[in-house]
PDB file of C-alpha atoms in Angstrom:
ATOM      1  CA  MET A   1       3.371   5.264  -7.901  1.00 47.00           C
ATOM      2  CA  GLY A   2       6.352   3.587  -9.507  1.00 47.00           C
ATOM      3  CA  ALA A   3       6.807   3.761 -13.255  1.00 40.00           C
ATOM      4  CA  ASP A   4       6.673  -0.053 -13.615  1.00 38.00           C
ATOM      5  CA  ALA A   5       3.415  -0.432 -11.693  1.00 38.00           C
ATOM      6  CA  LEU A   6       0.710  -2.684 -13.008  1.00 36.00           C
ATOM      7  CA  VAL A   7      -2.388  -1.286 -11.353  1.00 38.00           C
ATOM      8  CA  LEU A   8      -5.540  -3.338 -11.580  1.00 37.00           C
ATOM      9  CA  PRO A   9      -8.273  -0.878 -10.559  1.00 38.00           C
ATOM     10  CA  GLU A  10     -11.387  -1.949  -8.765  1.00 39.00           C
ATOM     11  CA  ALA A  11     -14.203  -2.368 -11.241  1.00 33.00           C
ATOM     12  CA  PRO A  12     -17.862  -2.311 -10.188  1.00 34.00           C
ATOM     13  CA  GLY A  13     -19.421  -5.740 -10.516  1.00 33.00           C
ATOM     14  CA  ARG A  14     -16.100  -7.404 -11.266  1.00 30.00           C
ATOM     15  CA  ASP A  15     -15.110 -10.461  -9.291  1.00 35.00           C
ATOM     16  CA  ALA A  16     -12.001  -9.306  -7.390  1.00 36.00           C
ATOM     17  CA  GLY A  17     -10.358 -12.674  -8.023  1.00 37.00           C
ATOM     18  CA  ALA A  18     -11.060 -12.797 -11.759  1.00 34.00           C
ATOM     19  CA  GLY A  19      -7.776 -13.549 -13.473  1.00 33.00           C
ATOM     20  CA  LEU A  20      -5.876 -13.235 -10.212  1.00 36.00           C
ATOM     21  CA  SER A  21      -6.578 -16.327  -8.153  1.00 31.00           C
ATOM     22  CA  ALA A  22      -4.119 -15.228  -5.464  1.00 32.00           C
ATOM     23  CA  ILE A  23      -6.259 -12.175  -4.629  1.00 35.00           C
ATOM     24  CA  ALA A  24      -9.378 -12.844  -2.580  1.00 40.00           C
ATOM     25  CA  SER A  25     -12.453 -10.646  -2.663  1.00 48.00           C
ATOM     26  CA  ASP A  26     -12.140  -7.260  -0.983  1.00 55.00           C
ATOM     27  CA  PRO A  27     -12.807  -7.236   2.746  1.00 68.00           C
ATOM     28  CA  ASP A  28     -14.889  -4.472   4.264  1.00 90.00           C
ATOM     29  CA  ARG A  29     -12.828  -1.252   4.077  1.00 95.00           C
ATOM     30  CA  VAL A  30     -13.927  -0.085   7.535  1.00 95.00           C
ATOM     31  CA  SER A  31     -12.762  -3.384   9.028  1.00 95.00           C
ATOM     32  CA  VAL A  32      -9.438  -3.126   7.197  1.00 95.00           C
ATOM     33  CA  LEU A  33      -8.809   0.361   8.582  1.00 96.00           C
ATOM     34  CA  LEU A  34      -9.919  -0.546  12.112  1.00 96.00           C
ATOM     35  CA  GLY A  35      -7.461  -3.458  12.012  1.00 95.00           C
ATOM     36  CA  THR A  36      -4.480  -1.093  11.692  1.00 96.00           C
ATOM     37  CA  TYR A  37      -2.533   0.601  14.474  1.00 95.00           C
ATOM     38  CA  LEU A  38      -3.468   4.039  13.107  1.00 94.00           C
ATOM     39  CA  PHE A  39      -7.222   3.577  13.392  1.00 95.00           C
ATOM     40  CA  GLN A  40      -7.734   0.810  15.969  1.00 96.00           C
ATOM     41  CA  ASP A  41      -8.866   3.224  18.684  1.00 97.00           C
ATOM     42  CA  LEU A  42     -11.555   4.836  16.523  1.00 97.00           C
ATOM     43  CA  SER A  43     -15.144   3.741  16.040  1.00 96.00           C
ATOM     44  CA  ALA A  44     -16.533   2.387  12.779  1.00 95.00           C
ATOM     45  CA  ALA A  45     -18.563   5.599  12.423  1.00 95.00           C
ATOM     46  CA  GLU A  46     -15.395   7.712  12.712  1.00 96.00           C
ATOM     47  CA  VAL A  47     -13.520   5.646  10.109  1.00 95.00           C
ATOM     48  CA  GLU A  48     -16.411   5.261   7.653  1.00 95.00           C
ATOM     49  CA  PRO A  49     -15.911   8.598   5.782  1.00 95.00           C
ATOM     50  CA  LEU A  50     -12.256   7.703   5.126  1.00 94.00           C
ATOM     51  CA  ALA A  51     -13.165   4.142   4.115  1.00 95.00           C
ATOM     52  CA  ARG A  52     -15.759   5.465   1.675  1.00 94.00           C
ATOM     53  CA  THR A  53     -13.177   7.632  -0.146  1.00 94.00           C
ATOM     54  CA  ALA A  54     -10.264   5.173  -0.022  1.00 95.00           C
ATOM     55  CA  GLU A  55      -9.295   3.412  -3.245  1.00 95.00           C
ATOM     56  CA  VAL A  56      -8.553  -0.285  -3.667  1.00 96.00           C
ATOM     57  CA  GLN A  57      -5.574  -0.864  -5.960  1.00 96.00           C
ATOM     58  CA  ARG A  58      -4.183  -4.192  -7.145  1.00 97.00           C
ATOM     59  CA  PHE A  59      -0.618  -4.839  -8.258  1.00 98.00           C
ATOM     60  CA  GLY A  60       0.903  -7.827 -10.007  1.00 98.00           C
ATOM     61  CA  ARG A  61       3.979  -9.636  -8.754  1.00 97.00           C
ATOM     62  CA  GLY A  62       7.087  -7.454  -9.130  1.00 96.00           C
ATOM     63  CA  ALA A  63       5.144  -4.220  -9.674  1.00 97.00           C
ATOM     64  CA  HIS A  64       6.582  -1.091  -8.083  1.00 96.00           C
ATOM     65  CA  ILE A  65       3.798   0.375  -5.972  1.00 97.00           C
ATOM     66  CA  PHE A  66       5.998   3.405  -5.358  1.00 96.00           C
ATOM     67  CA  ASP A  67       9.678   4.265  -5.781  1.00 95.00           C
ATOM     68  CA  VAL A  68      12.334   6.315  -3.989  1.00 93.00           C
ATOM     69  CA  GLY A  69      11.732   9.988  -4.706  1.00 93.00           C
ATOM     70  CA  ASP A  70       8.039   9.615  -5.594  1.00 96.00           C
ATOM     71  CA  ARG A  71       5.689  12.117  -3.976  1.00 96.00           C
ATOM     72  CA  ALA A  72       4.518  10.773  -0.603  1.00 96.00           C
ATOM     73  CA  ASP A  73       0.975  12.093  -0.561  1.00 95.00           C
ATOM     74  CA  ARG A  74      -0.817   8.940   0.592  1.00 95.00           C
ATOM     75  CA  LEU A  75      -0.563   5.999   2.967  1.00 95.00           C
ATOM     76  CA  TYR A  76      -1.162   2.376   1.976  1.00 97.00           C
ATOM     77  CA  VAL A  77      -2.794  -0.450   3.923  1.00 97.00           C
ATOM     78  CA  VAL A  78      -1.983  -3.927   2.630  1.00 97.00           C
ATOM     79  CA  MET A  79      -5.257  -5.810   2.231  1.00 96.00           C
ATOM     80  CA  SER A  80      -3.872  -9.020   0.720  1.00 96.00           C
ATOM     81  CA  GLY A  81      -0.636 -10.345  -0.691  1.00 97.00           C
ATOM     82  CA  GLU A  82       2.874  -9.441   0.329  1.00 97.00           C
ATOM     83  CA  ALA A  83       5.257  -6.624  -0.584  1.00 98.00           C
ATOM     84  CA  ARG A  84       8.740  -5.490   0.383  1.00 97.00           C
ATOM     85  CA  ASP A  85      10.325  -2.131   0.804  1.00 94.00           C
ATOM     86  CA  SER A  86      13.867  -1.676  -0.329  1.00 94.00           C
ATOM     87  CA  LEU A  87      16.569   0.704  -1.415  1.00 91.00           C
ATOM     88  CA  VAL A  88      19.044   0.238  -4.260  1.00 87.00           C
ATOM     89  CA  THR A  89      22.574   1.356  -3.390  1.00 88.00           C
ATOM     90  CA  GLU A  90      24.840   3.373  -5.688  1.00 88.00           C
ATOM     91  CA  ASP A  91      26.574   0.062  -6.540  1.00 92.00           C
ATOM     92  CA  GLY A  92      23.271  -1.410  -7.723  1.00 88.00           C
ATOM     93  CA  ASP A  93      22.765  -3.737  -4.755  1.00 90.00           C
ATOM     94  CA  GLU A  94      19.256  -3.960  -3.334  1.00 89.00           C
ATOM     95  CA  PHE A  95      18.900  -3.608   0.428  1.00 91.00           C
ATOM     96  CA  MET A  96      15.571  -5.032   1.579  1.00 92.00           C
ATOM     97  CA  TYR A  97      14.307  -3.295   4.694  1.00 92.00           C
ATOM     98  CA  ALA A  98      11.070  -5.154   5.550  1.00 94.00           C
ATOM     99  CA  MET A  99       8.266  -7.389   4.308  1.00 96.00           C
ATOM    100  CA  TRP A 100       4.664  -6.178   4.565  1.00 97.00           C
ATOM    101  CA  GLY A 101       1.474  -8.220   4.739  1.00 96.00           C
ATOM    102  CA  PRO A 102      -2.258  -7.815   5.346  1.00 96.00           C
ATOM    103  CA  GLY A 103      -3.244  -5.176   7.902  1.00 95.00           C
ATOM    104  CA  MET A 104       0.074  -3.337   7.782  1.00 97.00           C
ATOM    105  CA  VAL A 105       0.285   0.418   7.094  1.00 96.00           C
ATOM    106  CA  VAL A 106       3.043   1.472   4.675  1.00 96.00           C
ATOM    107  CA  GLY A 107       4.478   4.825   3.688  1.00 93.00           C
ATOM    108  CA  GLU A 108       4.519   6.805   6.914  1.00 92.00           C
ATOM    109  CA  PRO A 109       8.172   8.013   6.788  1.00 89.00           C
ATOM    110  CA  GLY A 110       7.733   9.911   3.529  1.00 90.00           C
ATOM    111  CA  PHE A 111       4.143  10.938   4.232  1.00 92.00           C
ATOM    112  CA  PHE A 112       5.044  12.603   7.529  1.00 91.00           C
ATOM    113  CA  SER A 113       8.384  14.065   6.391  1.00 89.00           C
ATOM    114  CA  PRO A 114       8.642  17.768   5.549  1.00 92.00           C
ATOM    115  CA  GLU A 115       9.899  16.861   2.050  1.00 93.00           C
ATOM    116  CA  LYS A 116       6.887  14.590   1.339  1.00 94.00           C
ATOM    117  CA  THR A 117       8.977  12.177  -0.772  1.00 94.00           C
ATOM    118  CA  ARG A 118       9.395   8.399  -0.635  1.00 94.00           C
ATOM    119  CA  VAL A 119      12.594   7.197   0.998  1.00 90.00           C
ATOM    120  CA  LEU A 120      12.195   3.509   0.023  1.00 93.00           C
ATOM    121  CA  ALA A 121      10.688   1.609  -2.907  1.00 95.00           C
ATOM    122  CA  PHE A 122       7.610  -0.564  -2.227  1.00 96.00           C
ATOM    123  CA  ILE A 123       7.406  -3.624  -4.480  1.00 96.00           C
ATOM    124  CA  ALA A 124       4.780  -6.379  -4.707  1.00 98.00           C
ATOM    125  CA  VAL A 125       6.324  -9.796  -3.959  1.00 97.00           C
ATOM    126  CA  ASP A 126       3.033 -11.550  -4.770  1.00 97.00           C
ATOM    127  CA  PRO A 127      -0.151 -10.160  -6.316  1.00 98.00           C
ATOM    128  CA  THR A 128      -0.986  -7.495  -3.743  1.00 97.00           C
ATOM    129  CA  THR A 129      -4.096  -5.463  -2.966  1.00 96.00           C
ATOM    130  CA  VAL A 130      -3.752  -2.188  -1.066  1.00 97.00           C
ATOM    131  CA  LEU A 131      -6.177   0.368   0.297  1.00 96.00           C
ATOM    132  CA  VAL A 132      -5.024   3.907  -0.509  1.00 95.00           C
TER     133      VAL A 132
END
């Protein structure tokens, strides 16, 4: 996770939107996973053990969810909000690669690479909730 990350962990009994009106309550984790290309062909029963262990993480606008060079030991599914992935050149210019929204899986290139390191930064454009 990036050094500038503002992580708002899931708290039992806490209203997911408390203090963050842009973030709606958490959808069912199984449904979130089944809505992605990685898990769409599986049954709810097959996905349930993964959904049970997955973490919900919340990030404020501008937070670095992960940065170039970070260890790529997990995948992210955007549950709400919007984030971008980008790379900063040697000259200091930011090259934005893509925008990511709800239902999209992020982090595969680094996760599946032999080096297991992030090749792009992932930054929240709006308050963003991810399933990790």
